[in-house]
GROMACS .gro file of C-alpha atoms in nm:
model
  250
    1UNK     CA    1  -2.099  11.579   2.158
    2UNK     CA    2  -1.977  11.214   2.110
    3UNK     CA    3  -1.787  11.052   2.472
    4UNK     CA    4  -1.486  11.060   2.340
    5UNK     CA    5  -1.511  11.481   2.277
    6UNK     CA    6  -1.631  11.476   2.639
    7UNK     CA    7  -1.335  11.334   2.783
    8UNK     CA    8  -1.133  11.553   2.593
    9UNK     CA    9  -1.282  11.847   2.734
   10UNK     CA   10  -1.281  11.689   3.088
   11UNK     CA   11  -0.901  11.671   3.021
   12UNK     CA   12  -0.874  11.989   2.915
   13UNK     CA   13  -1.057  12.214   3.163
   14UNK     CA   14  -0.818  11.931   3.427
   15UNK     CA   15  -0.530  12.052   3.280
   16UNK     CA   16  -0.618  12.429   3.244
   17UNK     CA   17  -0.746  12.484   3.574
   18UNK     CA   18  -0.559  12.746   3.754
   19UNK     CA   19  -0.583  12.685   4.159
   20UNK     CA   20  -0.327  13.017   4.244
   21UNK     CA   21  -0.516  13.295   4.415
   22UNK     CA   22  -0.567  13.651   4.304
   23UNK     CA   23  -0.592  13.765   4.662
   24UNK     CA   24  -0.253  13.913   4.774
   25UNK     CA   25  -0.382  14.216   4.932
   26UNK     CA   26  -0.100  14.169   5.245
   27UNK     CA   27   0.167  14.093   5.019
   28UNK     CA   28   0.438  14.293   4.968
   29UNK     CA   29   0.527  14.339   4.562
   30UNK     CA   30   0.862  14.118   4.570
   31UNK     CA   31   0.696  13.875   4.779
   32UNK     CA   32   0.430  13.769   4.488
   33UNK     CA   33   0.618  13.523   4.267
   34UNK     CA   34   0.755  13.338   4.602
   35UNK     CA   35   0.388  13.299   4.689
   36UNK     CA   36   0.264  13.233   4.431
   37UNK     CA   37   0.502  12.959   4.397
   38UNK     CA   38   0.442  12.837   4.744
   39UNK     CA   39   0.098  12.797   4.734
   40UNK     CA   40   0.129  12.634   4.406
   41UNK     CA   41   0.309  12.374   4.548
   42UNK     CA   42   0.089  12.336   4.853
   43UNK     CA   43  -0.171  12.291   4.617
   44UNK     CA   44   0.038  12.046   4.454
   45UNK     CA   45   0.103  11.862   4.705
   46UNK     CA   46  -0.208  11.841   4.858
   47UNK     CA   47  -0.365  11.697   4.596
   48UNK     CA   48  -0.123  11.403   4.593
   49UNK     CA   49  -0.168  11.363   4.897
   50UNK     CA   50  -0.583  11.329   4.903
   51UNK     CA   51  -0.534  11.066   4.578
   52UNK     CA   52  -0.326  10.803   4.835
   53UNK     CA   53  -0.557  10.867   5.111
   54UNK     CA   54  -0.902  10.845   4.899
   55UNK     CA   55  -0.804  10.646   4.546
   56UNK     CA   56  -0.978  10.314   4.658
   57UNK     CA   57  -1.232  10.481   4.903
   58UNK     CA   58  -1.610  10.255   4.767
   59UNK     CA   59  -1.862  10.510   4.959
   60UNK     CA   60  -1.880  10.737   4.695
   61UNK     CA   61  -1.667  10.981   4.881
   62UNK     CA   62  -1.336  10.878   4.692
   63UNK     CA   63  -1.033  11.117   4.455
   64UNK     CA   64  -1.296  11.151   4.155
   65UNK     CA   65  -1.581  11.293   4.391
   66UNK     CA   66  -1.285  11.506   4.508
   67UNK     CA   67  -1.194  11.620   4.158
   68UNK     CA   68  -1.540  11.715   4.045
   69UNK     CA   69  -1.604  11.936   4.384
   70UNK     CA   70  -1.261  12.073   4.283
   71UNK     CA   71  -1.348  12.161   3.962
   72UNK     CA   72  -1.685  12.316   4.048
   73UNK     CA   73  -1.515  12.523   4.319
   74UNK     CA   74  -1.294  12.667   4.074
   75UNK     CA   75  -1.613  12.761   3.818
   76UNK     CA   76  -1.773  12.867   4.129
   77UNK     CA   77  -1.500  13.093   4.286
   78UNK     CA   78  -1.442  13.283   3.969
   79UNK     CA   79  -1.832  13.371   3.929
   80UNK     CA   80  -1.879  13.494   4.327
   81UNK     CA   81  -1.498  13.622   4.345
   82UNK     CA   82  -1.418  13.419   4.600
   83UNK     CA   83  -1.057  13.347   4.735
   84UNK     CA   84  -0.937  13.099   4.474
   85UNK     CA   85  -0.614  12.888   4.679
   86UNK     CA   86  -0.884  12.881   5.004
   87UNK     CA   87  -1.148  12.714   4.810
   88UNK     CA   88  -0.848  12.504   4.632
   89UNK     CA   89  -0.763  12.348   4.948
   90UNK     CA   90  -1.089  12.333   5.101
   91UNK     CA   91  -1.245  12.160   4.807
   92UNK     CA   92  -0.938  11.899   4.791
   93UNK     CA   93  -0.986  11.852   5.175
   94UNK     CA   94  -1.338  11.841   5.264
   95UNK     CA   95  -1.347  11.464   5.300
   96UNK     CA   96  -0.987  11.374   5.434
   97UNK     CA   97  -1.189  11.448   5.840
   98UNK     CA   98  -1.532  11.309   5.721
   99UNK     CA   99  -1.629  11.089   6.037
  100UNK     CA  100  -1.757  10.820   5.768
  101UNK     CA  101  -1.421  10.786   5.606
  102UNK     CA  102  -1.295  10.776   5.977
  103UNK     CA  103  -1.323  10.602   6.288
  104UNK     CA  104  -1.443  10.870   6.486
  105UNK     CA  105  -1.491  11.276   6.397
  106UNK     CA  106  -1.153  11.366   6.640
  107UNK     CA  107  -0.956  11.107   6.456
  108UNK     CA  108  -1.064  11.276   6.109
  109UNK     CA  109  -0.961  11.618   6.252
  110UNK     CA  110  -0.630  11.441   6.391
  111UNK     CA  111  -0.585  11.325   6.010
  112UNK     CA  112  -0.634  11.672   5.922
  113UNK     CA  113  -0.415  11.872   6.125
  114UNK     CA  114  -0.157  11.602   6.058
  115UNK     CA  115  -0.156  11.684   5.695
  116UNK     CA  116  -0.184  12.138   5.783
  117UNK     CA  117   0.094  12.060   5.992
  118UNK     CA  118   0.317  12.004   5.691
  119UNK     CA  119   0.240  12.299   5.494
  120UNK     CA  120   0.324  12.679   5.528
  121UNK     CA  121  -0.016  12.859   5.576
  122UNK     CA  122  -0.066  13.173   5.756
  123UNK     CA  123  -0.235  13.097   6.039
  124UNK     CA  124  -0.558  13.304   5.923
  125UNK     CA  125  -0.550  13.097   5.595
  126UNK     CA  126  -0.500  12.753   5.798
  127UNK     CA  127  -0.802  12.910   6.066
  128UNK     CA  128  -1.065  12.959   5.737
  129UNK     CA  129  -0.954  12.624   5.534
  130UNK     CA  130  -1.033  12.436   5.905
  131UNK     CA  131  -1.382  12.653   5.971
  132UNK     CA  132  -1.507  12.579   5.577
  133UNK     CA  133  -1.433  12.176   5.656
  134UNK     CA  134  -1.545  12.147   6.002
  135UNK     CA  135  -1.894  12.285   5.871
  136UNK     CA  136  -1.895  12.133   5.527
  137UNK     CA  137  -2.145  11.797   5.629
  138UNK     CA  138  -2.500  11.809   5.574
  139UNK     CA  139  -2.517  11.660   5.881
  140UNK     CA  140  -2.910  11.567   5.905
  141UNK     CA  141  -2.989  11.955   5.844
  142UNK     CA  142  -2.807  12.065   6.120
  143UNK     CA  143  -2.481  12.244   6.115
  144UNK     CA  144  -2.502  12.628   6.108
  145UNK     CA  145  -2.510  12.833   5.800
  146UNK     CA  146  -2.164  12.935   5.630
  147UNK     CA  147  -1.972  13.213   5.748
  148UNK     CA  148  -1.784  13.331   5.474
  149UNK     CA  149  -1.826  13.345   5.040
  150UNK     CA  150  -1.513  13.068   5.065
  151UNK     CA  151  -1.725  12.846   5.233
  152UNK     CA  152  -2.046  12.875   5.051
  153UNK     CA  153  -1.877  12.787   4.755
  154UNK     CA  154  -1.688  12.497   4.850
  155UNK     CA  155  -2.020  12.353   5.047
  156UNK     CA  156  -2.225  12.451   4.689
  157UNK     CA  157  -1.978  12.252   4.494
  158UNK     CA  158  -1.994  11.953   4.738
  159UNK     CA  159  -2.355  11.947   4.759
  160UNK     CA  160  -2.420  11.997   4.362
  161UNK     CA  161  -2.212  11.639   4.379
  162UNK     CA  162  -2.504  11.547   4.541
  163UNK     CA  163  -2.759  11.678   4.311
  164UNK     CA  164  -2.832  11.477   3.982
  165UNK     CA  165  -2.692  11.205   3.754
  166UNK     CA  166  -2.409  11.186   3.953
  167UNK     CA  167  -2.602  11.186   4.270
  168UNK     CA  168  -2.803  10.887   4.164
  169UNK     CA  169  -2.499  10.711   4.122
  170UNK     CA  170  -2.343  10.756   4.469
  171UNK     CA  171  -2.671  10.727   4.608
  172UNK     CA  172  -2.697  10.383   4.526
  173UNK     CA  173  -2.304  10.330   4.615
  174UNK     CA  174  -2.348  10.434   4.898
  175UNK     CA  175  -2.639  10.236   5.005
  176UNK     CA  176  -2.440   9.912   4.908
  177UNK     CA  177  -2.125  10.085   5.087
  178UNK     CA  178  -2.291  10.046   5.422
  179UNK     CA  179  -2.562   9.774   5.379
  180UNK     CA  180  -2.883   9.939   5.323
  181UNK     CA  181  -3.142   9.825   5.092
  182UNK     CA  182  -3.266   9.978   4.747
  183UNK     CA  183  -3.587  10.032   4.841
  184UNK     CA  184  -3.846   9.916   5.124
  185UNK     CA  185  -4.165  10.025   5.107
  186UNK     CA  186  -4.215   9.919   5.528
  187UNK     CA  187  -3.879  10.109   5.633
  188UNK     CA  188  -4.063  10.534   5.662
  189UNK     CA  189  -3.888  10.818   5.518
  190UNK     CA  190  -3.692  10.998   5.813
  191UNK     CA  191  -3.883  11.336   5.827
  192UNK     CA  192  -3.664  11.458   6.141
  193UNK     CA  193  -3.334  11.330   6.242
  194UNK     CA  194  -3.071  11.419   6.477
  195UNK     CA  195  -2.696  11.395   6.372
  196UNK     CA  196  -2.643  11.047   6.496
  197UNK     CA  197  -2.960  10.921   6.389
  198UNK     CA  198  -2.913  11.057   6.038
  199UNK     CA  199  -2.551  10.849   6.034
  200UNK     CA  200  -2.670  10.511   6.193
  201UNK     CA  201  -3.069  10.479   6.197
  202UNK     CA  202  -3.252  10.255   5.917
  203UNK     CA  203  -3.276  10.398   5.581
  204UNK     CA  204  -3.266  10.293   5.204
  205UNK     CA  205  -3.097  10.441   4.888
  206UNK     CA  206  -3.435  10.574   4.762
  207UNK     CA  207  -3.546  10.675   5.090
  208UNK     CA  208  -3.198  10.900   5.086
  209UNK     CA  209  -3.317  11.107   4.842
  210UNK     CA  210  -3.593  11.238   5.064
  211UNK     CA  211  -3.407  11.288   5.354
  212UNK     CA  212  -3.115  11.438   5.179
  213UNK     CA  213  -3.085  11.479   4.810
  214UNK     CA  214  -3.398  11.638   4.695
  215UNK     CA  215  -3.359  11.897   5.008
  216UNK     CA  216  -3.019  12.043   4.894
  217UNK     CA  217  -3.133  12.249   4.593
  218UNK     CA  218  -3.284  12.480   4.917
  219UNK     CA  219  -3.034  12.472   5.072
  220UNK     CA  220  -2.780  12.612   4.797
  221UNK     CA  221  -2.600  12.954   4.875
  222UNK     CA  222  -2.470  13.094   4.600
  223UNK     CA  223  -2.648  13.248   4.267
  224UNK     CA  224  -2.401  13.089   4.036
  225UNK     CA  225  -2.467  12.732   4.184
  226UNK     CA  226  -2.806  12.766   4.240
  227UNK     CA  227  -2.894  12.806   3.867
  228UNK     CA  228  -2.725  12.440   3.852
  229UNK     CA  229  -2.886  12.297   4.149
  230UNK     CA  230  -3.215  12.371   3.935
  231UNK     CA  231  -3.149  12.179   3.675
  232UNK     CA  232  -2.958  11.860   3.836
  233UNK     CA  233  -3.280  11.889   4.077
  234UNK     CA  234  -3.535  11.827   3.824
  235UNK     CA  235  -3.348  11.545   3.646
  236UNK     CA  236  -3.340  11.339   4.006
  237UNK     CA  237  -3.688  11.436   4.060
  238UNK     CA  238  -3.748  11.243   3.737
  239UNK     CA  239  -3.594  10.982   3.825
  240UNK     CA  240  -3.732  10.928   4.138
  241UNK     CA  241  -4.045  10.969   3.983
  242UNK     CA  242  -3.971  10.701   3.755
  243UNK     CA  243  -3.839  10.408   4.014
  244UNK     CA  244  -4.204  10.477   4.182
  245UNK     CA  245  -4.333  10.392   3.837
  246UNK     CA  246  -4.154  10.090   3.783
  247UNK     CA  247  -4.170   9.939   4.129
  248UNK     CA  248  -4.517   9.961   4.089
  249UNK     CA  249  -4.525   9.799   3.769
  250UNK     CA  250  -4.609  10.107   3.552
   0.00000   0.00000   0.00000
C-alpha cells in the first residue's frame, strides 16, 4: 500500500469512528436520542479540549499519541464489548493528570477535575472514567491490576503505543525530552525500581526498553490486544537486537 493510500485510510477510519455508547441499559426509551446527543458532544468537546492542552507537548505524550490510543480503544472496545463513551473519554484523557506533563500528580488531578467539572456525567460514569486514569501509568510495575473490561482496554491501547515502531520513536523522544543519553554502556539496566526512582533515577533511551518497553507485552490484558502486542513485540526486539549490533560494530 503506497503512503499516500495509508493516509487515506488513517483519514478514513478518523472520520468513521463512532465514540457513542451502546450501553443504555438505565435509560429510559425517550431519553436515548438526548443522550446520545449529550455524550456526543461531551465527546466532542473533550477532544478539543485535550488538542489545546497537548498539541505542542515534545515528550512523546502529545494530541497524536492521544489519537492513536483513541483509535485503538475504539478497535479494542468493539472486540471485548466494552463500554464504548467510557473508554472514549478515558482514552482522550489518560494524559491530561500524567505527573510528567504536570508539576506535581495533585495538580494533574486538579487539571482533571477542572475539566469533569464542566461536563454532565453521572456520577458513576465520572467515578469509572477517574478510577481507569488514576491507574492508567506503568508506574515502575507498580500500580494494581485493572478493575474493570473499560480499563483494561484503555490501559491495552496506551501501552500497545508503547510497543513497536511507534514505541521506538517516543522512546528516543523521550530520552531527548528529559536529558538522558542514547545509550551508555556504564549506566546498569534498572532491574527493580520504586515509583520515584523509575521517574527521576539515571537511565538511557535503550536502557528504557528493558525496564519498560519489552515488559509490557506481559503485561497486556485483553485477548484482542494481546495478539498485537505479539507482533509490535518482536519488531522492537529486533531492533534492539540490531543497535547492540551496530554499537558494537557488527
Amino acid at each position: 500500500m503506497t503512503t499516500s493510500n495509508n493516509q487515506q485510510l488513517v483519514q478514513l477510519q478518523y472520520s468513521k469512528a463512532n465514540p457513542l455508547s451502546t450501553n443504555h441499559s438505565e435509560s429510559q426509551p425517550g431519553d436515548l436520542p438526548q443522550r446520545s446527543s449529550s455524550r456526543q458532544q461531551m465527546l466532542e468537546e473533550t477532544e478539543a479540549f485535550v488538542r489545546t492542552e497537548l498539541s505542542g507537548e515534545t515528550s512523546g505524550h502529545d494530541w497524536w499519541h492521544i489519537h492513536r490510543v483513541v483509535q485503538m480503544t475504539r478497535r479494542l472496545a468493539a472486540a471485548e464489548q466494552a463500554d464504548l463513551f467510557i473508554c472514549t473519554m478515558a482514552a482522550l484523557l489518560h494524559d491530561i493528570a500524567d505527573e510528567k506533563l504536570n508539576p506535581s500528580k495533585e495538580a494533574g488531578m486538579q487539571r482533571l477535575n477542572g475539566w469533569l467539572d464542566q461536563q454532565p456525567l453521572d456520577p458513576q460514569e465520572r467515578e469509572h472514567i477517574l478510577e481507569i486514569i488514576a491507574n492508567m501509568s506503568y508506574n515502575g510495575g507498580n500500580n494494581p491490576p485493572m478493575r474493570t473490561i473499560e480499563g483494561k482496554v484503555v490501559q491495552d491501547a496506551d501501552r500497545l503505543d508503547a510497543i513497536g515502531a511507534i514505541a521506538i520513536a517516543r522512546c528516543f523522544v523521550y530520552a531527548g525530552h528529559v536529558g538522558d543519553l542514547m545509550y551508555d554502556p556504564k549506566v546498569p539496566v534498572r532491574e527493580q525500581m520504586t515509583a520515584e526512582e523509575y521517574r527521576n533515577g539515571q537511565s538511557t533511551a535503550i536502557n528504557h526498553f528493558h525496564e519498560k518497553l519489552l515488559k509490557l507485552k506481559d503485561r497486556i490484558n485483553t485477548p484482542a490486544a494481546r495478539e498485537i502486542a505479539e507482533e509490535r513485540h518482536q519488531y522492537m526486539q529486533d531492533y534492539v537486537d540490531r543497535f547492540y549490533r551496530e554499537w558494537n560494530g557488527m
